[in-house]
Amino acid sequence: SYVLTQPPSVSVAPGQTARITCGGNNIGSVHWYQQRPGQAPVLVINNDSDRPSGIPERFSGSKSGNTATLTISRVETGDEADYYCQVWDSRSDHYVFGPGTKVTVL
Amino acid sequence: EVQLVESGGGLVKPGGSLRLSCAASGLTFSTYSMNWVRQAPGKGLEWVSSISSTSSSIYYADSVKGRFTISRDNAKNSLYLQMNSLRADDTAVYYCARVSSTIVGDMWGQGTLVTVFS
């Protein structure tokens, strides 16, 4: 089965930049979700780098080779959450999530 | 405003059954594929099952195949998940989500908790 890798945790000071990576073999279009404690996930980036309506411009996405990156600029305390990357595995017709990265704002 | 509201969660013993529902409003439900996604306590997100807009295509995660059945009623704007032969490791919050292309969910419900314990 297809596997995505993410760092378990990222720590960042307020106002600084957080970068979360997501790796996978021949990785396709990557989507990113933010999940605050006790809440449902929210889509923050789709198709590698598109930002849905209502998502702050501080959130951006990119991809190079087999690694996608979610970048959160000018981090705020409200950005403290778990972040998951996700792809569609066409070989198995399965959706696949990464293990998640916990972002801590120091 | 798009709303997805799950219901039907609760406590069940191992080997038991439960049927989850997801009521959709504020969208043309019949035109969207839908997903069920679950999250065990303290764990990450796990895709469970997908159903296309006309129910012609259905997919399951290996962990639930043969035990869970996804279905929908477009006339009632509702999505369902019939869960049989439940196990302790099925304990999780179950979310319904609206599919958009390869995106698991561009809109999510708030989830319903299923607890399997003896």
CSV table of N, CA and C in Angstrom, one decimal, chain A residues 1 29 31 33 35 38-43 46-47 82 84 86-88 92-99, chain B residues 35 37 39 43-47 50 59-62 95 99-106 108-111:
chain,number,residue,atom,x,y,z
A,1,SER,N,0.8,-1.2,0.0
A,1,SER,CA,0.0,0.0,0.0
A,1,SER,C,0.9,1.3,0.0
A,29,SER,N,-0.9,14.6,-6.8
A,29,SER,CA,-1.4,15.8,-6.2
A,29,SER,C,-1.6,15.7,-4.7
A,31,HIS,N,-2.8,17.2,-1.0
A,31,HIS,CA,-3.8,18.1,-0.3
A,31,HIS,C,-3.4,18.1,1.2
A,33,TYR,N,-4.5,19.2,5.3
A,33,TYR,CA,-5.6,19.5,6.2
A,33,TYR,C,-5.1,20.0,7.5
A,35,GLN,N,-6.1,20.2,11.6
A,35,GLN,CA,-7.1,19.7,12.5
A,35,GLN,C,-6.7,20.3,13.9
A,38,GLY,N,-10.0,18.6,19.0
A,38,GLY,CA,-11.4,18.5,19.2
A,38,GLY,C,-12.3,18.9,18.0
A,39,GLN,N,-11.6,19.3,16.9
A,39,GLN,CA,-12.4,19.7,15.8
A,39,GLN,C,-12.2,18.8,14.6
A,40,ALA,N,-13.1,19.0,13.6
A,40,ALA,CA,-13.0,18.3,12.3
A,40,ALA,C,-11.8,18.9,11.5
A,41,PRO,N,-11.3,18.1,10.6
A,41,PRO,CA,-10.2,18.6,9.7
A,41,PRO,C,-10.8,19.7,8.8
A,42,VAL,N,-9.9,20.6,8.4
A,42,VAL,CA,-10.2,21.6,7.5
A,42,VAL,C,-9.2,21.6,6.3
A,43,LEU,N,-9.7,21.6,5.1
A,43,LEU,CA,-8.8,21.7,4.0
A,43,LEU,C,-8.1,23.1,3.9
A,46,ASN,N,-5.0,22.6,-1.5
A,46,ASN,CA,-5.4,21.5,-2.4
A,46,ASN,C,-4.5,21.5,-3.7
A,47,ASN,N,-4.4,20.4,-4.3
A,47,ASN,CA,-3.6,20.3,-5.5
A,47,ASN,C,-2.2,20.9,-5.4
A,82,ASP,N,-2.7,19.8,14.4
A,82,ASP,CA,-2.2,18.7,13.6
A,82,ASP,C,-2.4,18.9,12.1
A,84,TYR,N,-2.2,17.2,8.2
A,84,TYR,CA,-2.1,16.0,7.5
A,84,TYR,C,-2.0,16.2,6.0
A,86,GLN,N,-2.4,14.4,2.2
A,86,GLN,CA,-3.3,13.3,1.6
A,86,GLN,C,-3.1,13.3,0.1
A,87,VAL,N,-3.1,12.1,-0.4
A,87,VAL,CA,-3.1,11.9,-1.9
A,87,VAL,C,-4.1,10.8,-2.2
A,88,TRP,N,-4.4,10.7,-3.5
A,88,TRP,CA,-5.2,9.6,-4.1
A,88,TRP,C,-4.3,8.6,-4.7
A,92,SER,N,-4.6,1.6,-6.2
A,92,SER,CA,-5.5,0.8,-5.3
A,92,SER,C,-6.9,1.4,-5.2
A,93,ASP,N,-7.1,2.6,-5.8
A,93,ASP,CA,-8.4,3.3,-5.6
A,93,ASP,C,-8.6,3.6,-4.2
A,94,HIS,N,-7.6,4.0,-3.5
A,94,HIS,CA,-7.7,4.3,-2.1
A,94,HIS,C,-7.2,5.7,-1.9
A,95,TYR,N,-7.8,6.4,-0.9
A,95,TYR,CA,-7.2,7.7,-0.4
A,95,TYR,C,-6.2,7.4,0.7
A,96,VAL,N,-5.1,8.1,0.7
A,96,VAL,CA,-4.1,7.9,1.7
A,96,VAL,C,-3.7,9.2,2.4
A,97,PHE,N,-3.7,9.1,3.8
A,97,PHE,CA,-3.2,10.2,4.6
A,97,PHE,C,-1.8,9.9,5.1
A,98,GLY,N,-1.1,11.0,5.3
A,98,GLY,CA,0.2,10.9,6.0
A,98,GLY,C,-0.1,10.8,7.5
A,99,PRO,N,0.9,10.5,8.3
A,99,PRO,CA,0.7,10.2,9.7
A,99,PRO,C,0.4,11.4,10.5
B,35,ASN,N,-17.3,10.5,1.3
B,35,ASN,CA,-16.4,9.6,2.0
B,35,ASN,C,-16.8,9.5,3.4
B,37,VAL,N,-14.4,8.9,6.9
B,37,VAL,CA,-13.1,8.9,7.4
B,37,VAL,C,-13.2,8.7,8.9
B,39,GLN,N,-11.1,8.4,12.9
B,39,GLN,CA,-9.9,8.8,13.7
B,39,GLN,C,-10.0,8.2,15.0
B,43,LYS,N,-5.0,9.2,17.5
B,43,LYS,CA,-4.4,8.7,16.3
B,43,LYS,C,-4.7,9.6,15.1
B,44,GLY,N,-4.1,9.2,14.0
B,44,GLY,CA,-4.3,10.1,12.8
B,44,GLY,C,-5.6,9.7,12.0
B,45,LEU,N,-5.7,10.4,10.9
B,45,LEU,CA,-6.9,10.2,10.0
B,45,LEU,C,-6.8,8.9,9.2
B,46,GLU,N,-7.9,8.2,9.0
B,46,GLU,CA,-7.9,7.0,8.2
B,46,GLU,C,-9.1,7.0,7.3
B,47,TRP,N,-8.9,7.0,6.0
B,47,TRP,CA,-10.0,6.9,5.1
B,47,TRP,C,-10.6,5.5,5.2
B,50,SER,N,-15.6,5.1,0.2
B,50,SER,CA,-16.1,6.1,-0.7
B,50,SER,C,-17.3,5.6,-1.5
B,59,TYR,N,-15.7,2.0,-2.8
B,59,TYR,CA,-14.4,1.5,-2.4
B,59,TYR,C,-14.3,1.4,-0.9
B,60,TYR,N,-13.5,0.5,-0.4
B,60,TYR,CA,-13.3,0.3,1.0
B,60,TYR,C,-11.8,0.2,1.3
B,61,ALA,N,-11.5,0.7,2.5
B,61,ALA,CA,-10.1,0.4,3.1
B,61,ALA,C,-10.1,-1.1,3.4
B,62,ASP,N,-8.9,-1.6,3.3
B,62,ASP,CA,-8.7,-3.1,3.6
B,62,ASP,C,-9.1,-3.4,5.0
B,95,TYR,N,-16.2,10.5,10.5
B,95,TYR,CA,-16.5,11.8,9.8
B,95,TYR,C,-17.1,11.4,8.5
B,99,VAL,N,-16.5,14.7,-1.3
B,99,VAL,CA,-15.3,14.5,-2.2
B,99,VAL,C,-15.3,15.7,-3.2
B,100,SER,N,-14.0,16.0,-3.5
B,100,SER,CA,-13.8,16.9,-4.7
B,100,SER,C,-12.6,16.4,-5.4
B,101,SER,N,-12.8,15.8,-6.5
B,101,SER,CA,-11.7,15.2,-7.3
B,101,SER,C,-10.9,14.2,-6.5
B,102,THR,N,-9.6,14.5,-6.3
B,102,THR,CA,-8.8,13.6,-5.5
B,102,THR,C,-8.7,14.0,-4.0
B,103,ILE,N,-9.5,15.0,-3.7
B,103,ILE,CA,-9.5,15.5,-2.3
B,103,ILE,C,-10.5,14.7,-1.5
B,104,VAL,N,-10.0,14.1,-0.3
B,104,VAL,CA,-10.9,13.3,0.5
B,104,VAL,C,-12.1,14.1,0.9
B,105,GLY,N,-11.9,15.3,1.3
B,105,GLY,CA,-13.0,16.1,1.8
B,105,GLY,C,-12.8,17.6,1.7
B,106,ASP,N,-13.6,18.3,0.9
B,106,ASP,CA,-13.4,19.8,1.0
B,106,ASP,C,-14.4,20.4,2.0
B,108,TRP,N,-16.4,18.8,5.8
B,108,TRP,CA,-16.5,17.7,6.7
B,108,TRP,C,-17.6,17.9,7.7
B,109,GLY,N,-18.2,16.9,8.2
B,109,GLY,CA,-19.1,17.0,9.3
B,109,GLY,C,-18.3,17.0,10.6
B,110,GLN,N,-19.0,17.1,11.7
B,110,GLN,CA,-18.3,17.2,13.0
B,110,GLN,C,-17.9,15.9,13.7
B,111,GLY,N,-18.5,14.8,13.1
B,111,GLY,CA,-18.1,13.5,13.5
B,111,GLY,C,-19.0,12.9,14.5
